Amino acid sequence: MHHKYNTGIIGNGSFIAHINTFSDIVWLCWPNFDSSPIFGKLMDQNCGNFRISPTTKIQSVSQSYLENTNILKTEIITETGSFAVIDFAPRYYQNGNLRYKRNLYRKIVPLSGDIKIKVELNPTYDYGETKLIPKIFAEQIQYETNQFQFHVQSNVSVNQILKENEFHLNQSIYLVLHESEKIEIPISEFVEDELSKTKQYWQNWVKHCTIPNFAQKQQIRSALCLKLHQFQETGAIIAASTTSLPESPNSGRNWDYRYCWLRDGFYTLLALTNLGQFEELENYSQYISNLTPTNDGRYQPLYSIFGEHLLEEKILSLDGYQGNQPVRIGNSAYTHKQNDAYGQILLSLLPLYSDERIPEKNRFHNLNLIQKLLDQIELTMDEPDAGLWEFRNFSQKHCYTYLFHWIGAKTAKEIALKLEKQELLEKSERLMREAELNIESCYDSELGCYTQAQGKKDLDASLLQLITLGYLEPHSEKAKSHIKAIESQLKTKEGFIYRYLHKDDFGKPETTFLVCTFWYIEALACMDRLDEAIHLFEYVCGHANHLGLFSEDIESSSGNQWGNFPQTYSHVGLVNSAHKIAVKKSKSLFW
């Protein structure tokens, strides 16, 4: 069975909606990224629906983004004619201020022939438990719960919409879902104005991305996708906007990703900084400085978009995506020790100290935070943890954690040099040496590579980053033998990389974790195996869905997409590996 996700996403930093190729909004959490969906058919038929459907038989469908934007267009061809639905969320500057109202706009455009449509609008809440009851007044439909209310307005009769009567599509129909007060000017005029301002905003944003001339199309789509995952109000960056899309069918590996992992935040910022975008980093640094560590100074691996600590995991009695249960909300990984976070936070803040493009007043001279993070590296240096793969039933001394202790200390050293802080410098250098001893004690001379944890024989794809993050000199014998061992054990014949292949709490992983393959491509580029890197990069890009969006996991032999979708990690991997390839390509032109 061929499996690709048939949805695109729209958003503006306050919500993300998933719209499938039949123009159904199948997933829209409201009012925040991690709230219950109001339309959630992706997880269960009873979780609400917002659909525009023709009355005659559909012959074909297609979906695309307006060039260099997050505005989605779905075209539907039926026996009697064709029409398009344009979906978007407003985002633009007005008088120098960023506007990103929690509004959703749908414009239905007749294209050819004779079309009749009907609109199905059935929002629910509490994960399908509560059906929202429409009230009509002043030509708008109002829905409310005790947490929020929203309105739907249109240029056609809202009574007819609720009765699911048919509309003859002889002009464009506009539907507006919004929170604020009634729109007083004609709806068509209002939406068209919002559409042109939003289109201009996204195209302008892309124009200001620094994208080297390699895989530009893929990088642009990835950048636009990543941008939608930052919650504008707090600066938090979520891993994905979905929950419980299974890593492989019936695996039980169904997790809620609508939270901010400090690790994923770092990788996302690295990608956006590579693209020359800084506002996201400035926003995120605010989020980090507002987080409250626990009494002993620790950070959790993940927090809610508002920085909340408790993300209690529950199982809901929903059918699940294509019948895949359990459906989980919350994520108990918040209770874990994952000590790589400190180095990742440090590295993600580095440009705020060192990048000359950021004006001095926006610089982030929070020395106290740097010292606290370094203290945590010192305190956790000998502590086993759950690691980046979030093992639920065991902890070990992970090589990946030590790599980030080393990088965190190295980053603190750079900041200390920049700010001329002698004490900080000495402490950083001492911790770099300690971390290095720990990394080296994960080296297995029989296997000729670094293993997942001290005293273990298991290989781990995250350790490709020993090469990409500059711990191993890319042309050294150690780097060559390390990558060779990973290739022989974790690489599929198609070229995808498993994160690891030993049994964990759920048995052996069945699908490959896509970011690992991008890490591998990046390592190949670092080692000047450029043709291989480019070849595999192009092959992997063929595994996006119809809009260029990537899931978390790929089943190697069938090429099927699984896992939460779209997954920021995968898009980050794409941008960072494309960036590395481009740098190497331009060098090879000149030398």
mmCIF file with all atom_site columns, N, CA, C and O in Angstrom, residues 442-478:
data_model
loop_
_atom_site.group_PDB
_atom_site.id
_atom_site.type_symbol
_atom_site.label_atom_id
_atom_site.label_alt_id
_atom_site.label_comp_id
_atom_site.label_asym_id
_atom_site.label_entity_id
_atom_site.label_seq_id
_atom_site.pdbx_PDB_ins_code
_atom_site.Cartn_x
_atom_site.Cartn_y
_atom_site.Cartn_z
_atom_site.occupancy
_atom_site.B_iso_or_equiv
_atom_site.pdbx_formal_charge
_atom_site.auth_seq_id
_atom_site.auth_comp_id
_atom_site.auth_asym_id
_atom_site.auth_atom_id
_atom_site.pdbx_PDB_model_num
ATOM 1   N N  . CYS A 1 442 ? 33.428 6.045  24.729 1.00 0.00 ? 442 CYS A N  1
ATOM 2   C CA . CYS A 1 442 ? 32.373 5.363  23.951 1.00 0.00 ? 442 CYS A CA 1
ATOM 3   C C  . CYS A 1 442 ? 32.959 4.767  22.668 1.00 0.00 ? 442 CYS A C  1
ATOM 4   O O  . CYS A 1 442 ? 32.235 4.193  21.863 1.00 0.00 ? 442 CYS A O  1
ATOM 5   N N  . TYR A 1 443 ? 34.260 4.946  22.460 1.00 0.00 ? 443 TYR A N  1
ATOM 6   C CA . TYR A 1 443 ? 34.877 4.421  21.234 1.00 0.00 ? 443 TYR A CA 1
ATOM 7   C C  . TYR A 1 443 ? 35.148 2.926  21.416 1.00 0.00 ? 443 TYR A C  1
ATOM 8   O O  . TYR A 1 443 ? 35.687 2.512  22.429 1.00 0.00 ? 443 TYR A O  1
ATOM 9   N N  . ASP A 1 444 ? 34.707 2.153  20.453 1.00 0.00 ? 444 ASP A N  1
ATOM 10  C CA . ASP A 1 444 ? 34.910 0.706  20.521 1.00 0.00 ? 444 ASP A CA 1
ATOM 11  C C  . ASP A 1 444 ? 35.927 0.326  19.439 1.00 0.00 ? 444 ASP A C  1
ATOM 12  O O  . ASP A 1 444 ? 35.620 0.391  18.243 1.00 0.00 ? 444 ASP A O  1
ATOM 13  N N  . SER A 1 445 ? 37.141 -0.070 19.866 1.00 0.00 ? 445 SER A N  1
ATOM 14  C CA . SER A 1 445 ? 38.200 -0.268 18.866 1.00 0.00 ? 445 SER A CA 1
ATOM 15  C C  . SER A 1 445 ? 37.938 -1.511 18.017 1.00 0.00 ? 445 SER A C  1
ATOM 16  O O  . SER A 1 445 ? 38.351 -1.570 16.864 1.00 0.00 ? 445 SER A O  1
ATOM 17  N N  . GLU A 1 446 ? 37.216 -2.491 18.568 1.00 0.00 ? 446 GLU A N  1
ATOM 18  C CA . GLU A 1 446 ? 36.863 -3.676 17.752 1.00 0.00 ? 446 GLU A CA 1
ATOM 19  C C  . GLU A 1 446 ? 35.969 -3.273 16.589 1.00 0.00 ? 446 GLU A C  1
ATOM 20  O O  . GLU A 1 446 ? 36.157 -3.696 15.457 1.00 0.00 ? 446 GLU A O  1
ATOM 21  N N  . LEU A 1 447 ? 34.935 -2.465 16.900 1.00 0.00 ? 447 LEU A N  1
ATOM 22  C CA . LEU A 1 447 ? 33.987 -2.046 15.853 1.00 0.00 ? 447 LEU A CA 1
ATOM 23  C C  . LEU A 1 447 ? 34.554 -0.894 15.018 1.00 0.00 ? 447 LEU A C  1
ATOM 24  O O  . LEU A 1 447 ? 34.046 -0.581 13.941 1.00 0.00 ? 447 LEU A O  1
ATOM 25  N N  . GLY A 1 448 ? 35.561 -0.227 15.554 1.00 0.00 ? 448 GLY A N  1
ATOM 26  C CA . GLY A 1 448 ? 36.152 0.905  14.838 1.00 0.00 ? 448 GLY A CA 1
ATOM 27  C C  . GLY A 1 448 ? 35.244 2.119  14.793 1.00 0.00 ? 448 GLY A C  1
ATOM 28  O O  . GLY A 1 448 ? 35.284 2.906  13.847 1.00 0.00 ? 448 GLY A O  1
ATOM 29  N N  . CYS A 1 449 ? 34.377 2.264  15.820 1.00 0.00 ? 449 CYS A N  1
ATOM 30  C CA . CYS A 1 449 ? 33.484 3.431  15.808 1.00 0.00 ? 449 CYS A CA 1
ATOM 31  C C  . CYS A 1 449 ? 33.047 3.771  17.230 1.00 0.00 ? 449 CYS A C  1
ATOM 32  O O  . CYS A 1 449 ? 33.297 3.028  18.176 1.00 0.00 ? 449 CYS A O  1
ATOM 33  N N  . TYR A 1 450 ? 32.355 4.906  17.340 1.00 0.00 ? 450 TYR A N  1
ATOM 34  C CA . TYR A 1 450 ? 31.770 5.311  18.622 1.00 0.00 ? 450 TYR A CA 1
ATOM 35  C C  . TYR A 1 450 ? 30.416 4.629  18.753 1.00 0.00 ? 450 TYR A C  1
ATOM 36  O O  . TYR A 1 450 ? 29.665 4.542  17.781 1.00 0.00 ? 450 TYR A O  1
ATOM 37  N N  . THR A 1 451 ? 30.088 4.146  19.943 1.00 0.00 ? 451 THR A N  1
ATOM 38  C CA . THR A 1 451 ? 28.805 3.455  20.127 1.00 0.00 ? 451 THR A CA 1
ATOM 39  C C  . THR A 1 451 ? 27.852 4.352  20.908 1.00 0.00 ? 451 THR A C  1
ATOM 40  O O  . THR A 1 451 ? 28.248 5.386  21.446 1.00 0.00 ? 451 THR A O  1
ATOM 41  N N  . GLN A 1 452 ? 26.608 3.909  20.958 1.00 0.00 ? 452 GLN A N  1
ATOM 42  C CA . GLN A 1 452 ? 25.553 4.747  21.534 1.00 0.00 ? 452 GLN A CA 1
ATOM 43  C C  . GLN A 1 452 ? 25.858 5.213  22.959 1.00 0.00 ? 452 GLN A C  1
ATOM 44  O O  . GLN A 1 452 ? 25.542 6.335  23.341 1.00 0.00 ? 452 GLN A O  1
ATOM 45  N N  . ALA A 1 453 ? 26.447 4.330  23.757 1.00 0.00 ? 453 ALA A N  1
ATOM 46  C CA . ALA A 1 453 ? 26.675 4.681  25.161 1.00 0.00 ? 453 ALA A CA 1
ATOM 47  C C  . ALA A 1 453 ? 27.896 3.949  25.682 1.00 0.00 ? 453 ALA A C  1
ATOM 48  O O  . ALA A 1 453 ? 28.334 2.944  25.101 1.00 0.00 ? 453 ALA A O  1
ATOM 49  N N  . GLN A 1 454 ? 28.434 4.438  26.787 1.00 0.00 ? 454 GLN A N  1
ATOM 50  C CA . GLN A 1 454 ? 29.608 3.802  27.379 1.00 0.00 ? 454 GLN A CA 1
ATOM 51  C C  . GLN A 1 454 ? 29.324 2.337  27.690 1.00 0.00 ? 454 GLN A C  1
ATOM 52  O O  . GLN A 1 454 ? 28.270 2.005  28.242 1.00 0.00 ? 454 GLN A O  1
ATOM 53  N N  . GLY A 1 455 ? 30.262 1.477  27.278 1.00 0.00 ? 455 GLY A N  1
ATOM 54  C CA . GLY A 1 455 ? 30.125 0.060  27.590 1.00 0.00 ? 455 GLY A CA 1
ATOM 55  C C  . GLY A 1 455 ? 29.106 -0.679 26.741 1.00 0.00 ? 455 GLY A C  1
ATOM 56  O O  . GLY A 1 455 ? 28.771 -1.826 26.997 1.00 0.00 ? 455 GLY A O  1
ATOM 57  N N  . LYS A 1 456 ? 28.560 -0.025 25.690 1.00 0.00 ? 456 LYS A N  1
ATOM 58  C CA . LYS A 1 456 ? 27.555 -0.677 24.846 1.00 0.00 ? 456 LYS A CA 1
ATOM 59  C C  . LYS A 1 456 ? 28.123 -0.908 23.441 1.00 0.00 ? 456 LYS A C  1
ATOM 60  O O  . LYS A 1 456 ? 29.021 -0.213 23.003 1.00 0.00 ? 456 LYS A O  1
ATOM 61  N N  . LYS A 1 457 ? 27.529 -1.900 22.737 1.00 0.00 ? 457 LYS A N  1
ATOM 62  C CA . LYS A 1 457 ? 27.983 -2.204 21.372 1.00 0.00 ? 457 LYS A CA 1
ATOM 63  C C  . LYS A 1 457 ? 27.043 -1.603 20.310 1.00 0.00 ? 457 LYS A C  1
ATOM 64  O O  . LYS A 1 457 ? 27.292 -1.740 19.120 1.00 0.00 ? 457 LYS A O  1
ATOM 65  N N  . ASP A 1 458 ? 25.926 -1.015 20.756 1.00 0.00 ? 458 ASP A N  1
ATOM 66  C CA . ASP A 1 458 ? 24.930 -0.550 19.791 1.00 0.00 ? 458 ASP A CA 1
ATOM 67  C C  . ASP A 1 458 ? 25.393 0.690  19.050 1.00 0.00 ? 458 ASP A C  1
ATOM 68  O O  . ASP A 1 458 ? 25.942 1.610  19.639 1.00 0.00 ? 458 ASP A O  1
ATOM 69  N N  . LEU A 1 459 ? 25.115 0.712  17.730 1.00 0.00 ? 459 LEU A N  1
ATOM 70  C CA . LEU A 1 459 ? 25.440 1.899  16.934 1.00 0.00 ? 459 LEU A CA 1
ATOM 71  C C  . LEU A 1 459 ? 24.269 2.870  16.933 1.00 0.00 ? 459 LEU A C  1
ATOM 72  O O  . LEU A 1 459 ? 23.127 2.469  17.150 1.00 0.00 ? 459 LEU A O  1
ATOM 73  N N  . ASP A 1 460 ? 24.555 4.143  16.674 1.00 0.00 ? 460 ASP A N  1
ATOM 74  C CA . ASP A 1 460 ? 23.521 5.162  16.771 1.00 0.00 ? 460 ASP A CA 1
ATOM 75  C C  . ASP A 1 460 ? 23.775 6.249  15.726 1.00 0.00 ? 460 ASP A C  1
ATOM 76  O O  . ASP A 1 460 ? 24.845 6.849  15.691 1.00 0.00 ? 460 ASP A O  1
ATOM 77  N N  . ALA A 1 461 ? 22.772 6.495  14.877 1.00 0.00 ? 461 ALA A N  1
ATOM 78  C CA . ALA A 1 461 ? 22.934 7.455  13.773 1.00 0.00 ? 461 ALA A CA 1
ATOM 79  C C  . ALA A 1 461 ? 23.159 8.889  14.249 1.00 0.00 ? 461 ALA A C  1
ATOM 80  O O  . ALA A 1 461 ? 23.729 9.699  13.519 1.00 0.00 ? 461 ALA A O  1
ATOM 81  N N  . SER A 1 462 ? 22.723 9.205  15.464 1.00 0.00 ? 462 SER A N  1
ATOM 82  C CA . SER A 1 462 ? 22.919 10.588 15.926 1.00 0.00 ? 462 SER A CA 1
ATOM 83  C C  . SER A 1 462 ? 24.408 10.901 16.045 1.00 0.00 ? 462 SER A C  1
ATOM 84  O O  . SER A 1 462 ? 24.811 12.059 16.045 1.00 0.00 ? 462 SER A O  1
ATOM 85  N N  . LEU A 1 463 ? 25.245 9.850  16.119 1.00 0.00 ? 463 LEU A N  1
ATOM 86  C CA . LEU A 1 463 ? 26.688 10.070 16.280 1.00 0.00 ? 463 LEU A CA 1
ATOM 87  C C  . LEU A 1 463 ? 27.375 10.427 14.961 1.00 0.00 ? 463 LEU A C  1
ATOM 88  O O  . LEU A 1 463 ? 28.573 10.682 14.926 1.00 0.00 ? 463 LEU A O  1
ATOM 89  N N  . LEU A 1 464 ? 26.584 10.482 13.867 1.00 0.00 ? 464 LEU A N  1
ATOM 90  C CA . LEU A 1 464 ? 27.116 11.076 12.639 1.00 0.00 ? 464 LEU A CA 1
ATOM 91  C C  . LEU A 1 464 ? 27.492 12.527 12.917 1.00 0.00 ? 464 LEU A C  1
ATOM 92  O O  . LEU A 1 464 ? 28.339 13.121 12.248 1.00 0.00 ? 464 LEU A O  1
ATOM 93  N N  . GLN A 1 465 ? 26.861 13.096 13.942 1.00 0.00 ? 465 GLN A N  1
ATOM 94  C CA . GLN A 1 465 ? 27.129 14.502 14.252 1.00 0.00 ? 465 GLN A CA 1
ATOM 95  C C  . GLN A 1 465 ? 28.491 14.727 14.903 1.00 0.00 ? 465 GLN A C  1
ATOM 96  O O  . GLN A 1 465 ? 28.914 15.867 15.038 1.00 0.00 ? 465 GLN A O  1
ATOM 97  N N  . LEU A 1 466 ? 29.157 13.644 15.291 1.00 0.00 ? 466 LEU A N  1
ATOM 98  C CA . LEU A 1 466 ? 30.552 13.814 15.719 1.00 0.00 ? 466 LEU A CA 1
ATOM 99  C C  . LEU A 1 466 ? 31.345 14.419 14.561 1.00 0.00 ? 466 LEU A C  1
ATOM 100 O O  . LEU A 1 466 ? 32.297 15.177 14.757 1.00 0.00 ? 466 LEU A O  1
ATOM 101 N N  . ILE A 1 467 ? 30.921 14.067 13.333 1.00 0.00 ? 467 ILE A N  1
ATOM 102 C CA . ILE A 1 467 ? 31.598 14.590 12.136 1.00 0.00 ? 467 ILE A CA 1
ATOM 103 C C  . ILE A 1 467 ? 31.032 15.959 11.759 1.00 0.00 ? 467 ILE A C  1
ATOM 104 O O  . ILE A 1 467 ? 31.770 16.923 11.579 1.00 0.00 ? 467 ILE A O  1
ATOM 105 N N  . THR A 1 468 ? 29.695 16.073 11.692 1.00 0.00 ? 468 THR A N  1
ATOM 106 C CA . THR A 1 468 ? 29.112 17.331 11.172 1.00 0.00 ? 468 THR A CA 1
ATOM 107 C C  . THR A 1 468 ? 29.294 18.485 12.148 1.00 0.00 ? 468 THR A C  1
ATOM 108 O O  . THR A 1 468 ? 29.318 19.639 11.739 1.00 0.00 ? 468 THR A O  1
ATOM 109 N N  . LEU A 1 469 ? 29.413 18.195 13.427 1.00 0.00 ? 469 LEU A N  1
ATOM 110 C CA . LEU A 1 469 ? 29.555 19.290 14.394 1.00 0.00 ? 469 LEU A CA 1
ATOM 111 C C  . LEU A 1 469 ? 31.012 19.530 14.796 1.00 0.00 ? 469 LEU A C  1
ATOM 112 O O  . LEU A 1 469 ? 31.294 20.241 15.756 1.00 0.00 ? 469 LEU A O  1
ATOM 113 N N  . GLY A 1 470 ? 31.938 18.900 14.059 1.00 0.00 ? 470 GLY A N  1
ATOM 114 C CA . GLY A 1 470 ? 33.336 19.286 14.194 1.00 0.00 ? 470 GLY A CA 1
ATOM 115 C C  . GLY A 1 470 ? 34.103 18.650 15.343 1.00 0.00 ? 470 GLY A C  1
ATOM 116 O O  . GLY A 1 470 ? 35.194 19.097 15.675 1.00 0.00 ? 470 GLY A O  1
ATOM 117 N N  . TYR A 1 471 ? 33.554 17.598 15.951 1.00 0.00 ? 471 TYR A N  1
ATOM 118 C CA . TYR A 1 471 ? 34.344 16.917 16.985 1.00 0.00 ? 471 TYR A CA 1
ATOM 119 C C  . TYR A 1 471 ? 35.440 16.075 16.322 1.00 0.00 ? 471 TYR A C  1
ATOM 120 O O  . TYR A 1 471 ? 36.590 16.082 16.725 1.00 0.00 ? 471 TYR A O  1
ATOM 121 N N  . LEU A 1 472 ? 35.050 15.327 15.276 1.00 0.00 ? 472 LEU A N  1
ATOM 122 C CA . LEU A 1 472 ? 36.040 14.547 14.525 1.00 0.00 ? 472 LEU A CA 1
ATOM 123 C C  . LEU A 1 472 ? 36.456 15.333 13.288 1.00 0.00 ? 472 LEU A C  1
ATOM 124 O O  . LEU A 1 472 ? 35.605 15.902 12.602 1.00 0.00 ? 472 LEU A O  1
ATOM 125 N N  . GLU A 1 473 ? 37.724 15.342 12.998 1.00 0.00 ? 473 GLU A N  1
ATOM 126 C CA . GLU A 1 473 ? 38.194 15.974 11.759 1.00 0.00 ? 473 GLU A CA 1
ATOM 127 C C  . GLU A 1 473 ? 37.687 15.091 10.603 1.00 0.00 ? 473 GLU A C  1
ATOM 128 O O  . GLU A 1 473 ? 37.963 13.897 10.581 1.00 0.00 ? 473 GLU A O  1
ATOM 129 N N  . PRO A 1 474 ? 36.914 15.684 9.665  1.00 0.00 ? 474 PRO A N  1
ATOM 130 C CA . PRO A 1 474 ? 36.234 14.863 8.650  1.00 0.00 ? 474 PRO A CA 1
ATOM 131 C C  . PRO A 1 474 ? 37.147 13.944 7.830  1.00 0.00 ? 474 PRO A C  1
ATOM 132 O O  . PRO A 1 474 ? 36.702 12.924 7.329  1.00 0.00 ? 474 PRO A O  1
ATOM 133 N N  . HIS A 1 475 ? 38.440 14.308 7.676  1.00 0.00 ? 475 HIS A N  1
ATOM 134 C CA . HIS A 1 475 ? 39.309 13.461 6.853  1.00 0.00 ? 475 HIS A CA 1
ATOM 135 C C  . HIS A 1 475 ? 40.172 12.522 7.683  1.00 0.00 ? 475 HIS A C  1
ATOM 136 O O  . HIS A 1 475 ? 41.029 11.832 7.152  1.00 0.00 ? 475 HIS A O  1
ATOM 137 N N  . SER A 1 476 ? 39.916 12.491 8.993  1.00 0.00 ? 476 SER A N  1
ATOM 138 C CA . SER A 1 476 ? 40.726 11.626 9.863  1.00 0.00 ? 476 SER A CA 1
ATOM 139 C C  . SER A 1 476 ? 40.334 10.162 9.659  1.00 0.00 ? 476 SER A C  1
ATOM 140 O O  . SER A 1 476 ? 39.223 9.851  9.210  1.00 0.00 ? 476 SER A O  1
ATOM 141 N N  . GLU A 1 477 ? 41.263 9.277  10.002 1.00 0.00 ? 477 GLU A N  1
ATOM 142 C CA . GLU A 1 477 ? 40.986 7.838  9.902  1.00 0.00 ? 477 GLU A CA 1
ATOM 143 C C  . GLU A 1 477 ? 39.810 7.468  10.798 1.00 0.00 ? 477 GLU A C  1
ATOM 144 O O  . GLU A 1 477 ? 38.983 6.627  10.457 1.00 0.00 ? 477 GLU A O  1
ATOM 145 N N  . LYS A 1 478 ? 39.733 8.121  11.977 1.00 0.00 ? 478 LYS A N  1
ATOM 146 C CA . LYS A 1 478 ? 38.656 7.815  12.922 1.00 0.00 ? 478 LYS A CA 1
ATOM 147 C C  . LYS A 1 478 ? 37.281 8.134  12.330 1.00 0.00 ? 478 LYS A C  1
ATOM 148 O O  . LYS A 1 478 ? 36.340 7.363  12.455 1.00 0.00 ? 478 LYS A O  1
#
